[in-house]
Amino acid sequence: MTARSYEVRTYGCQMNVHDSERLSGLLEDAGYVRAPKGESADVVVFNTCAVRENADNKLYGNLGHLAPAKAERPGMQIAVGGCLAQKDRDTIVRKAPWVDVVFGTHNVGSLPVLLERARIEQEAQVEILESLDVFPSTLPTRRESAYAAWVAISVGCNNTCTFCIVPALRGKEKDRRPGDVLAEIETLVGEGVIEVTLLGQNVNAYGSDMGDREAFSKLLRSCGRIEGLERVRFTSPHPRDFTDDVIAAMAETPNVMHQLHMPLQSGSDTMLRAMRRSYRQDRYLGIIERVRAAMPDAAISTDIIVGFPGETDEDFEQTLHTVREARFAAAFTFQYSKRPGTPAATMDGQVPKEVVTERYQRLLALQEEISWAENRTQVGRTLEVLVAEGEGRKDHDTARLSGRAPDNRLVHFERPADGVRPGDMVSVEITYAAPHHLLAEKPTLAIRRTRAGDAWERRNAAPAATPGVLLGMPQIGAPAAPATPTGVACCD
């Protein structure tokens, strides 16, 4: 009997990417195989986002495109999960009755059973839980690359930001035990992974449900004792919970990278109060100052919302002032748009679209100028770059390769005569800086073949679509990469 094929389509934040790795692992554990690129799948899973702008329109548009294909293909199934499924529930089946399964953020592990039940009973299965069923990281996983991995340390969020619906959809924060996190990392390293990114909706609040305010800094230091783990990152922290013990752990733990994604959202104290962000401009800039005092080479990126309800010209000028003072290496900038179910959606003072757009363009121009200036400080430096897979969209045309520096800046470099693999390390001299990338035009200075490169080689030598667990992290939405989508950020 031929195994049924599947495809997972992911929208939204890093947590959704993490969940999609679990969905793929669950399906392969149940005997499904990944559909070859460009071919139709027997099962299509949409892992949705409720935060990005027009998320529902995009979902129903994609579902509409699939309806004819499903009508012509007996046995084809469509499943919808993630934040939008948690929010809309029965609405999805009512609007798109050809959907077979709807599942929420708290029961990712139920997907194979729900697909089988829908097949046998010949009717849609909708299962939405109000609290976490199984921690996602305990589920089977199919990772997308061999050298780097997401590792979730918590799910959910205890904050009440007025622009964000995530706490209502992901629930209150729930932390994994440190031993479980470290055991997962040690397993990943044993398989060849050399970089991990610790992941949570509010990652540095880790320990809140264990009663240990220093749990996150302790976890960072413990990662530093794992032999073979070369790079540790984390995303996304919240300024409210960012404490000096975390700064010390970053500065004193050699494999914790000097890279920080610290959401600002607004530089105006008035707007921060309206957003229910529990810090003010002075405190935020104080954190940045202390980080740079401990790690002068730190690259800091951020999230900023333009046009939040009630934002005045003076409020926006305060944001520009904060950006000038902080000198971010990169910023994810968003035009505010209403999210049903959030307090901000019904606030007075909604800013006209043309005003939001004008402010947004001014912010982009300022940040572009700063990013370029900050990147120019790297010219002449020698950096060790982790060779990546799929990072450089033009690598094939330019005969270059791409990868990430320790501070997560994107580096394009000349392809060495001696072959290198994703996961290997190269030392290169930076010769040119653009606002969103660095360029090394001279020959590579050194190549270090790594266990991660060996793992990448083994994975690519193995038969495609073998069920089981593969290790690595997809390079999607890396926090220091430039981004200017509209909407609001969700993991902050």
Tab-separated table of C-alpha atoms in Angstrom:
chain	number	residue	atom	x	y	z
A	1	MET	CA	0.000	0.000	0.000
A	2	THR	CA	1.385	3.407	-0.993
A	3	ALA	CA	1.935	5.773	1.913
A	4	ARG	CA	-0.231	8.891	1.897
A	5	SER	CA	1.645	12.140	1.320
A	6	TYR	CA	1.366	15.373	3.293
A	7	GLU	CA	2.225	19.061	3.091
A	8	VAL	CA	2.328	21.543	5.991
A	9	ARG	CA	1.891	25.231	5.171
A	10	THR	CA	3.071	27.524	7.960
A	11	TYR	CA	2.086	31.118	8.700
A	12	GLY	CA	3.165	33.390	11.557
A	13	CYS	CA	5.806	33.390	14.234
A	14	GLN	CA	8.642	31.107	15.302
A	15	MET	CA	6.311	29.185	17.604
A	16	ASN	CA	4.200	28.247	14.588
A	17	VAL	CA	7.334	27.070	12.778
A	18	HIS	CA	8.206	25.017	15.842
A	19	ASP	CA	4.692	23.515	15.907
A	20	SER	CA	4.907	22.681	12.195
A	21	GLU	CA	8.037	20.635	12.819
A	22	ARG	CA	5.987	18.662	15.326
A	23	LEU	CA	3.055	18.272	12.925
A	24	SER	CA	5.405	16.885	10.274
A	25	GLY	CA	6.971	14.536	12.807
A	26	LEU	CA	3.568	13.292	13.967
A	27	LEU	CA	2.413	12.609	10.422
A	28	GLU	CA	5.603	10.771	9.508
A	29	ASP	CA	5.393	8.788	12.737
A	30	ALA	CA	1.878	7.788	11.621
A	31	GLY	CA	3.185	6.574	8.238
A	32	TYR	CA	2.682	9.620	6.018
A	33	VAL	CA	5.494	10.844	3.740
A	34	ARG	CA	6.283	14.408	2.763
A	35	ALA	CA	4.972	15.284	-0.696
A	36	PRO	CA	7.770	16.041	-3.186
A	37	LYS	CA	8.107	19.737	-3.937
A	38	GLY	CA	5.673	20.817	-6.639
A	39	GLU	CA	3.426	17.768	-6.288
A	40	SER	CA	-0.057	17.690	-4.778
A	41	ALA	CA	-0.389	16.091	-1.352
A	42	ASP	CA	-3.032	13.706	-0.025
A	43	VAL	CA	-3.183	15.745	3.204
A	44	VAL	CA	-2.663	19.516	3.343
A	45	VAL	CA	-2.286	21.085	6.798
A	46	PHE	CA	-2.558	24.841	7.351
A	47	ASN	CA	-0.802	25.981	10.535
A	48	THR	CA	-2.323	29.431	10.909
A	49	CYS	CA	-1.623	32.783	12.530
A	50	ALA	CA	-4.268	35.111	13.989
A	51	VAL	CA	-1.923	38.075	14.380
A	52	ARG	CA	-0.638	38.916	10.911
A	53	GLU	CA	-2.716	41.301	8.829
A	54	ASN	CA	-5.532	39.702	6.798
A	55	ALA	CA	-4.686	36.264	8.237
A	56	ASP	CA	-8.278	35.052	7.880
A	57	ASN	CA	-8.630	36.336	4.311
A	58	LYS	CA	-5.434	34.559	3.308
A	59	LEU	CA	-6.578	31.318	4.900
A	60	TYR	CA	-10.013	31.269	3.274
A	61	GLY	CA	-8.500	32.302	-0.052
A	62	ASN	CA	-6.080	29.370	0.085
A	63	LEU	CA	-8.823	27.006	1.168
A	64	GLY	CA	-10.910	28.184	-1.775
A	65	HIS	CA	-8.078	27.420	-4.185
A	66	LEU	CA	-7.869	23.879	-2.816
A	67	ALA	CA	-11.604	23.120	-3.066
A	68	PRO	CA	-11.556	22.112	-6.782
A	69	ALA	CA	-8.446	19.959	-6.283
A	70	LYS	CA	-10.112	18.140	-3.413
A	71	ALA	CA	-13.282	17.572	-5.449
A	72	GLU	CA	-11.205	15.906	-8.162
A	73	ARG	CA	-9.044	13.850	-5.794
A	74	PRO	CA	-10.922	11.203	-3.761
A	75	GLY	CA	-9.493	10.771	-0.290
A	76	MET	CA	-7.724	14.113	-0.136
A	77	GLN	CA	-7.967	15.770	3.288
A	78	ILE	CA	-7.493	19.344	4.511
A	79	ALA	CA	-6.711	20.274	8.114
A	80	VAL	CA	-6.521	23.706	9.740
A	81	GLY	CA	-4.657	24.283	13.005
A	82	GLY	CA	-2.860	27.049	14.868
A	83	CYS	CA	-3.974	30.357	16.339
A	84	LEU	CA	-6.691	31.194	13.810
A	85	ALA	CA	-8.210	27.749	14.289
A	86	GLN	CA	-8.168	28.256	18.059
A	87	LYS	CA	-9.968	31.578	17.588
A	88	ASP	CA	-12.482	30.764	14.817
A	89	ARG	CA	-13.319	27.130	15.681
A	90	ASP	CA	-16.574	26.073	13.998
A	91	THR	CA	-16.511	29.154	11.758
A	92	ILE	CA	-13.870	27.513	9.557
A	93	VAL	CA	-16.016	24.513	8.694
A	94	ARG	CA	-19.036	26.756	8.169
A	95	LYS	CA	-17.162	28.974	5.712
A	96	ALA	CA	-15.207	26.114	4.110
A	97	PRO	CA	-17.249	22.910	4.520
A	98	TRP	CA	-14.688	20.905	2.532
A	99	VAL	CA	-12.227	21.159	5.477
A	100	ASP	CA	-11.865	17.798	7.247
A	101	VAL	CA	-10.130	18.689	10.519
A	102	VAL	CA	-9.875	21.784	12.716
A	103	PHE	CA	-7.553	21.613	15.734
A	104	GLY	CA	-6.168	24.242	18.099
A	105	THR	CA	-2.899	25.339	19.633
A	106	HIS	CA	-3.319	23.099	22.681
A	107	ASN	CA	-3.801	19.740	20.934
A	108	VAL	CA	-1.266	19.606	18.113
A	109	GLY	CA	-0.676	15.943	18.930
A	110	SER	CA	-4.261	15.006	18.004
A	111	LEU	CA	-3.865	15.610	14.262
A	112	PRO	CA	-3.270	12.004	13.031
A	113	VAL	CA	-6.186	10.668	15.091
A	114	LEU	CA	-8.520	13.426	13.890
A	115	LEU	CA	-7.575	12.791	10.252
A	116	GLU	CA	-8.313	9.089	10.624
A	117	ARG	CA	-11.599	9.769	12.422
A	118	ALA	CA	-12.666	12.193	9.687
A	119	ARG	CA	-11.822	9.594	7.045
A	120	ILE	CA	-13.809	6.834	8.751
A	121	GLU	CA	-16.824	8.928	9.779
A	122	GLN	CA	-16.870	10.975	6.566
A	123	GLU	CA	-17.488	14.233	8.417
A	124	ALA	CA	-15.462	17.137	9.696
A	125	GLN	CA	-13.750	16.809	13.067
A	126	VAL	CA	-13.381	19.964	15.176
A	127	GLU	CA	-11.411	19.608	18.401
A	128	ILE	CA	-10.333	22.718	20.323
A	129	LEU	CA	-8.952	22.391	23.856
A	130	GLU	CA	-8.793	25.271	26.346
A	131	SER	CA	-5.518	24.222	27.935
A	132	LEU	CA	-2.352	22.458	26.846
A	133	ASP	CA	-2.750	18.736	26.255
A	134	VAL	CA	0.868	17.671	25.699
A	135	PHE	CA	3.903	19.977	25.632
A	136	PRO	CA	4.769	20.213	21.911
A	137	SER	CA	8.456	19.440	22.414
A	138	THR	CA	7.630	15.943	23.634
A	139	LEU	CA	6.055	15.078	20.263
A	140	PRO	CA	7.853	13.475	17.291
A	141	THR	CA	9.683	16.006	15.141
A	142	ARG	CA	10.748	16.409	11.554
A	143	ARG	CA	13.240	19.254	11.484
A	144	GLU	CA	14.202	21.122	8.345
A	145	SER	CA	17.991	21.282	8.608
A	146	ALA	CA	20.801	19.457	10.290
A	147	TYR	CA	22.843	22.124	12.028
A	148	ALA	CA	20.502	24.365	14.064
A	149	ALA	CA	17.296	23.875	16.011
A	150	TRP	CA	14.458	25.635	17.785
A	151	VAL	CA	14.075	24.445	21.381
A	152	ALA	CA	10.879	25.592	23.094
A	153	ILE	CA	11.358	26.324	26.789
A	154	SER	CA	7.826	27.632	27.392
A	155	VAL	CA	4.492	28.180	25.716
A	156	GLY	CA	1.855	30.810	26.382
A	157	CYS	CA	2.156	34.307	27.819
A	158	ASN	CA	1.078	36.041	31.040
A	159	ASN	CA	1.123	39.561	29.593
A	160	THR	CA	-1.986	41.530	28.599
A	161	CYS	CA	-0.739	43.776	25.784
A	162	THR	CA	-3.767	45.497	24.289
A	163	PHE	CA	-2.709	44.850	20.673
A	164	CYS	CA	-2.082	41.113	21.077
A	165	ILE	CA	-4.463	38.175	21.011
A	166	VAL	CA	-1.802	35.504	21.539
A	167	PRO	CA	-2.356	34.983	25.318
A	168	ALA	CA	-6.026	34.214	24.615
A	169	LEU	CA	-5.027	31.640	21.985
A	170	ARG	CA	-1.871	30.140	23.492
A	171	GLY	CA	-2.939	30.363	27.128
A	172	LYS	CA	-1.010	31.253	30.271
A	173	GLU	CA	2.715	30.635	30.323
A	174	LYS	CA	3.735	27.058	30.970
A	175	ASP	CA	7.420	26.282	31.445
A	176	ARG	CA	9.296	23.101	30.703
A	177	ARG	CA	11.518	21.727	33.415
A	178	PRO	CA	15.180	22.742	32.930
A	179	GLY	CA	16.266	19.108	32.885
A	180	ASP	CA	13.900	18.356	30.002
A	181	VAL	CA	15.155	21.349	28.010
A	182	LEU	CA	18.803	20.439	28.541
A	183	ALA	CA	18.154	16.777	27.732
A	184	GLU	CA	16.597	17.790	24.403
A	185	ILE	CA	19.558	20.038	23.598
A	186	GLU	CA	22.044	17.281	24.460
A	187	THR	CA	20.170	14.889	22.159
A	188	LEU	CA	20.247	17.451	19.355
A	189	VAL	CA	23.974	18.030	19.820
A	190	GLY	CA	24.516	14.272	19.743
A	191	GLU	CA	22.870	14.262	16.307
A	192	GLY	CA	25.127	17.029	14.996
A	193	VAL	CA	23.321	20.268	15.867
A	194	ILE	CA	25.730	23.059	16.850
A	195	GLU	CA	23.299	25.992	17.231
A	196	VAL	CA	20.065	26.186	19.217
A	197	THR	CA	17.563	28.998	19.650
A	198	LEU	CA	15.623	28.915	22.915
A	199	LEU	CA	12.040	29.797	22.103
A	200	GLY	CA	9.098	31.208	24.044
A	201	GLN	CA	6.396	33.829	23.699
A	202	ASN	CA	8.163	35.668	26.531
A	203	VAL	CA	11.345	33.690	26.782
A	204	ASN	CA	13.030	35.515	29.663
A	205	ALA	CA	9.973	35.136	31.914
A	206	TYR	CA	11.008	31.471	32.035
A	207	GLY	CA	10.727	30.182	35.582
A	208	SER	CA	7.626	32.211	36.490
A	209	ASP	CA	5.540	29.112	37.168
A	210	MET	CA	8.459	27.425	38.973
A	211	GLY	CA	9.029	30.320	41.377
A	212	ASP	CA	12.587	30.993	40.209
A	213	ARG	CA	13.207	34.484	38.806
A	214	GLU	CA	16.757	33.556	37.751
A	215	ALA	CA	15.778	30.342	35.963
A	216	PHE	CA	16.470	31.785	32.514
A	217	SER	CA	19.980	33.010	33.298
A	218	LYS	CA	20.720	29.647	34.937
A	219	LEU	CA	19.480	27.891	31.812
A	220	LEU	CA	21.789	29.990	29.615
A	221	ARG	CA	24.761	29.126	31.825
A	222	SER	CA	23.817	25.427	31.735
A	223	CYS	CA	23.782	25.572	27.932
A	224	GLY	CA	27.351	26.821	28.165
A	225	ARG	CA	28.370	23.528	29.768
A	226	ILE	CA	27.078	21.333	26.924
A	227	GLU	CA	30.086	20.084	25.008
A	228	GLY	CA	29.764	20.528	21.254
A	229	LEU	CA	27.110	23.266	21.439
A	230	GLU	CA	28.728	26.236	19.705
A	231	ARG	CA	25.977	28.845	19.473
A	232	VAL	CA	23.011	29.646	21.720
A	233	ARG	CA	20.385	32.280	20.882
A	234	PHE	CA	16.943	33.087	22.284
A	235	THR	CA	13.775	34.874	21.211
A	236	SER	CA	11.767	36.820	22.137
A	237	PRO	CA	12.413	38.492	25.506
A	238	HIS	CA	10.264	41.175	27.142
A	239	PRO	CA	11.874	44.315	28.607
A	240	ARG	CA	9.819	43.912	31.788
A	241	ASP	CA	11.559	40.644	32.650
A	242	PHE	CA	15.016	41.399	31.256
A	243	THR	CA	17.251	41.455	34.298
A	244	ASP	CA	20.935	42.040	34.959
A	245	ASP	CA	21.564	38.356	35.724
A	246	VAL	CA	20.569	37.555	32.105
A	247	ILE	CA	22.989	40.205	30.800
A	248	ALA	CA	25.754	38.703	32.941
A	249	ALA	CA	24.959	35.189	31.724
A	250	MET	CA	25.087	36.353	28.094
A	251	ALA	CA	28.409	38.128	28.616
A	252	GLU	CA	30.041	35.333	30.626
A	253	THR	CA	28.874	32.237	28.742
A	254	PRO	CA	31.105	31.790	25.671
A	255	ASN	CA	28.578	29.998	23.463
A	256	VAL	CA	25.712	32.466	24.119
A	257	MET	CA	25.805	34.838	21.170
A	258	HIS	CA	26.017	38.595	21.644
A	259	GLN	CA	22.781	39.106	19.755
A	260	LEU	CA	19.513	40.307	21.244
A	261	HIS	CA	16.034	40.795	19.825
A	262	MET	CA	14.310	43.194	22.251
A	263	PRO	CA	10.802	44.351	21.219
A	264	LEU	CA	10.253	48.083	21.756
A	265	GLN	CA	6.797	48.553	20.120
A	266	SER	CA	6.836	52.316	20.822
A	267	GLY	CA	9.211	54.913	22.232
A	268	SER	CA	6.369	56.956	23.700
A	269	ASP	CA	5.534	56.435	27.364
A	270	THR	CA	1.933	57.376	26.599
A	271	MET	CA	1.663	54.701	23.915
A	272	LEU	CA	3.454	52.105	26.039
A	273	ARG	CA	0.912	52.747	28.777
A	274	ALA	CA	-1.960	52.373	26.288
A	275	MET	CA	-0.396	49.168	24.995
A	276	ARG	CA	-0.096	47.874	28.581
A	277	ARG	CA	3.634	47.468	28.184
A	278	SER	CA	5.076	47.559	31.690
A	279	TYR	CA	8.225	49.580	30.938
A	280	ARG	CA	8.926	53.107	29.742
A	281	GLN	CA	11.447	54.654	27.352
A	282	ASP	CA	14.050	55.339	30.027
A	283	ARG	CA	13.979	51.782	31.302
A	284	TYR	CA	14.198	50.348	27.798
A	285	LEU	CA	17.190	52.495	26.866
A	286	GLY	CA	18.757	51.650	30.227
A	287	ILE	CA	18.626	47.947	29.334
A	288	ILE	CA	20.242	48.636	25.962
A	289	GLU	CA	22.972	50.680	27.671
A	290	ARG	CA	23.735	47.908	30.179
A	291	VAL	CA	23.804	45.255	27.433
A	292	ARG	CA	26.310	47.289	25.428
A	293	ALA	CA	28.427	48.008	28.514
A	294	ALA	CA	28.749	44.265	29.115
A	295	MET	CA	28.952	43.324	25.395
A	296	PRO	CA	30.131	46.225	23.234
A	297	ASP	CA	29.841	44.074	20.112
A	298	ALA	CA	26.179	43.129	20.706
A	299	ALA	CA	23.834	43.415	17.724
A	300	ILE	CA	20.360	44.424	18.899
A	301	SER	CA	17.157	44.215	16.867
A	302	THR	CA	13.575	45.112	17.749
A	303	ASP	CA	9.866	45.245	16.865
A	304	ILE	CA	8.052	48.573	16.420
A	305	ILE	CA	4.362	49.313	15.805
A	306	VAL	CA	3.483	52.538	13.968
A	307	GLY	CA	0.052	54.137	14.260
A	308	PHE	CA	-1.269	52.542	17.443
A	309	PRO	CA	-4.632	54.118	18.433
A	310	GLY	CA	-4.107	57.577	19.873
A	311	GLU	CA	-0.557	57.981	18.567
A	312	THR	CA	0.201	61.683	18.035
A	313	ASP	CA	3.023	63.310	16.109
A	314	GLU	CA	4.841	63.809	19.421
A	315	ASP	CA	4.401	60.123	20.335
A	316	PHE	CA	5.874	59.116	16.989
A	317	GLU	CA	8.777	61.539	17.432
A	318	GLN	CA	9.536	59.784	20.725
A	319	THR	CA	9.756	56.493	18.827
A	320	LEU	CA	12.178	58.047	16.326
A	321	HIS	CA	14.220	59.429	19.245
A	322	THR	CA	14.418	55.984	20.850
A	323	VAL	CA	15.504	54.414	17.571
A	324	ARG	CA	18.287	57.004	17.199
A	325	GLU	CA	19.453	56.379	20.766
A	326	ALA	CA	19.275	52.568	20.606
A	327	ARG	CA	20.908	52.270	17.155
A	328	PHE	CA	19.336	48.922	16.305
A	329	ALA	CA	21.116	46.657	13.856
A	330	ALA	CA	17.685	45.835	12.403
A	331	ALA	CA	14.016	46.425	13.137
A	332	PHE	CA	10.832	44.569	12.303
A	333	THR	CA	8.426	47.442	11.661
A	334	PHE	CA	4.642	47.092	11.530
A	335	GLN	CA	1.751	49.332	10.610
A	336	TYR	CA	-0.912	48.896	13.269
A	337	SER	CA	-4.049	47.127	12.104
A	338	LYS	CA	-7.052	46.078	14.165
A	339	ARG	CA	-7.207	42.568	15.568
A	340	PRO	CA	-10.725	41.445	16.538
A	341	GLY	CA	-10.795	40.332	20.154
A	342	THR	CA	-8.068	42.734	21.334
A	343	PRO	CA	-8.767	45.813	23.494
A	344	ALA	CA	-6.957	48.042	20.990
A	345	ALA	CA	-9.457	47.185	18.253
A	346	THR	CA	-12.176	49.208	20.016
A	347	MET	CA	-10.012	52.063	21.299
A	348	ASP	CA	-10.757	55.654	20.347
A	349	GLY	CA	-8.251	57.575	18.261
A	350	GLN	CA	-7.699	55.126	15.408
A	351	VAL	CA	-5.021	56.801	13.268
A	352	PRO	CA	-5.907	57.466	9.589
A	353	LYS	CA	-4.228	55.074	7.169
A	354	GLU	CA	-2.449	57.837	5.246
A	355	VAL	CA	-0.906	59.177	8.479
A	356	VAL	CA	0.246	55.697	9.508
A	357	THR	CA	1.806	55.121	6.080
A	358	GLU	CA	3.686	58.435	6.142
A	359	ARG	CA	5.083	57.770	9.615
A	360	TYR	CA	5.962	54.224	8.656
A	361	GLN	CA	8.023	55.402	5.671
A	362	ARG	CA	9.892	57.888	7.859
A	363	LEU	CA	10.712	55.160	10.360
A	364	LEU	CA	11.900	52.837	7.598
A	365	ALA	CA	14.186	55.519	6.178
A	366	LEU	CA	15.711	56.236	9.586
A	367	GLN	CA	16.260	52.579	10.450
A	368	GLU	CA	17.733	51.891	6.996
A	369	GLU	CA	20.271	54.654	7.589
A	370	ILE	CA	21.176	53.298	11.037
A	371	SER	CA	21.366	49.659	9.870
A	372	TRP	CA	23.716	50.638	7.066
A	373	ALA	CA	25.935	52.659	9.406
A	374	GLU	CA	26.042	49.837	11.958
A	375	ASN	CA	26.892	47.287	9.266
A	376	ARG	CA	29.720	49.475	7.953
A	377	THR	CA	31.464	49.064	11.317
A	378	GLN	CA	31.970	45.412	10.354
A	379	VAL	CA	34.040	46.197	7.234
A	380	GLY	CA	37.603	44.952	7.672
A	381	ARG	CA	36.681	42.524	10.443
A	382	THR	CA	37.261	38.784	10.207
A	383	LEU	CA	34.119	36.844	11.145
A	384	GLU	CA	33.426	33.147	11.618
A	385	VAL	CA	30.316	32.365	9.618
A	386	LEU	CA	28.056	29.335	10.049
A	387	VAL	CA	27.340	28.222	6.478
A	388	ALA	CA	23.591	28.126	5.930
A	389	GLU	CA	21.236	26.409	3.530
A	390	GLY	CA	18.798	28.612	1.634
A	391	GLU	CA	19.760	31.932	3.262
A	392	GLY	CA	21.018	33.642	0.104
A	393	ARG	CA	18.306	33.891	-2.537
A	394	LYS	CA	20.847	34.866	-5.214
A	395	ASP	CA	23.633	32.454	-4.224
A	396	HIS	CA	23.117	30.272	-7.299
A	397	ASP	CA	23.381	33.256	-9.667
A	398	THR	CA	26.334	34.904	-7.917
A	399	ALA	CA	28.334	31.713	-7.187
A	400	ARG	CA	28.382	32.753	-3.527
A	401	LEU	CA	27.402	31.075	-0.295
A	402	SER	CA	25.700	32.630	2.726
A	403	GLY	CA	25.590	32.212	6.454
A	404	ARG	CA	25.258	33.927	9.809
A	405	ALA	CA	27.933	35.686	11.821
A	406	PRO	CA	27.949	35.186	15.605
A	407	ASP	CA	25.787	38.309	16.016
A	408	ASN	CA	23.328	36.873	13.447
A	409	ARG	CA	24.173	39.313	10.657
A	410	LEU	CA	23.723	37.764	7.223
A	411	VAL	CA	27.029	37.339	5.349
A	412	HIS	CA	27.456	36.486	1.661
A	413	PHE	CA	30.926	35.174	0.770
A	414	GLU	CA	32.824	33.850	-2.224
A	415	ARG	CA	32.387	30.115	-2.754
A	416	PRO	CA	35.675	28.449	-1.662
A	417	ALA	CA	37.535	26.149	-4.038
A	418	ASP	CA	37.467	23.523	-1.296
A	419	GLY	CA	33.870	22.473	-0.836
A	420	VAL	CA	31.988	23.466	2.292
A	421	ARG	CA	28.655	22.173	3.542
A	422	PRO	CA	25.782	23.813	5.428
A	423	GLY	CA	26.782	23.522	9.071
A	424	ASP	CA	30.502	24.051	8.436
A	425	MET	CA	32.280	27.217	9.622
A	426	VAL	CA	34.255	29.608	7.436
A	427	SER	CA	36.387	32.588	8.422
A	428	VAL	CA	36.015	35.538	6.055
A	429	GLU	CA	37.033	39.200	5.892
A	430	ILE	CA	34.149	41.641	5.425
A	431	THR	CA	34.805	43.960	2.487
A	432	TYR	CA	31.422	45.644	1.944
A	433	ALA	CA	28.313	46.437	3.970
A	434	ALA	CA	24.742	46.967	2.790
A	435	PRO	CA	21.852	47.850	5.129
A	436	HIS	CA	20.680	44.241	5.378
A	437	HIS	CA	23.749	42.094	4.696
A	438	LEU	CA	27.539	41.951	4.689
A	439	LEU	CA	29.761	40.864	1.811
A	440	ALA	CA	33.142	39.084	1.889
A	441	GLU	CA	34.619	39.390	-1.604
A	442	LYS	CA	38.091	38.024	-0.836
A	443	PRO	CA	38.982	34.322	-0.741
A	444	THR	CA	37.891	32.460	2.382
A	445	LEU	CA	40.572	32.641	5.092
A	446	ALA	CA	39.797	29.302	6.758
A	447	ILE	CA	37.328	26.431	6.614
A	448	ARG	CA	36.364	24.377	9.658
A	449	ARG	CA	34.477	21.207	8.874
A	450	THR	CA	32.060	20.389	11.683
A	451	ARG	CA	29.881	17.596	13.035
A	452	ALA	CA	26.933	19.660	11.788
A	453	GLY	CA	28.295	19.545	8.240
A	454	ASP	CA	28.709	15.785	8.633
A	455	ALA	CA	25.072	15.575	9.793
A	456	TRP	CA	23.905	17.628	6.804
A	457	GLU	CA	25.842	15.280	4.499
A	458	ARG	CA	24.309	12.184	6.099
A	459	ARG	CA	20.818	13.615	5.885
A	460	ASN	CA	21.156	14.456	2.211
A	461	ALA	CA	22.634	11.046	1.434
A	462	ALA	CA	19.667	9.303	3.089
A	463	PRO	CA	16.560	8.360	1.089
A	464	ALA	CA	14.179	11.323	0.825
A	465	ALA	CA	10.945	11.105	2.832
A	466	THR	CA	12.136	8.549	5.380
A	467	PRO	CA	9.785	8.658	8.404
A	468	GLY	CA	11.428	9.666	11.651
A	469	VAL	CA	13.145	12.576	13.306
A	470	LEU	CA	15.480	14.899	11.436
A	471	LEU	CA	17.312	17.656	13.229
A	472	GLY	CA	17.751	21.346	12.532
A	473	MET	CA	15.997	24.703	12.347
A	474	PRO	CA	14.374	26.286	9.317
A	475	GLN	CA	15.860	29.689	8.534
A	476	ILE	CA	12.558	31.553	8.688
A	477	GLY	CA	12.201	34.973	10.188
A	478	ALA	CA	15.636	35.099	11.813
A	479	PRO	CA	15.355	38.002	14.251
A	480	ALA	CA	18.256	40.073	12.977
A	481	ALA	CA	17.126	39.910	9.358
A	482	PRO	CA	15.395	42.997	7.945
A	483	ALA	CA	11.634	42.789	7.788
A	484	THR	CA	8.898	45.286	7.098
A	485	PRO	CA	5.564	43.426	7.026
A	486	THR	CA	2.370	45.090	8.132
A	487	GLY	CA	0.546	43.824	11.198
A	488	VAL	CA	1.777	43.332	14.742
A	489	ALA	CA	4.344	41.074	16.275
A	490	CYS	CA	3.199	38.150	18.365
A	491	CYS	CA	6.158	36.698	20.262
A	492	ASP	CA	7.184	39.674	22.364
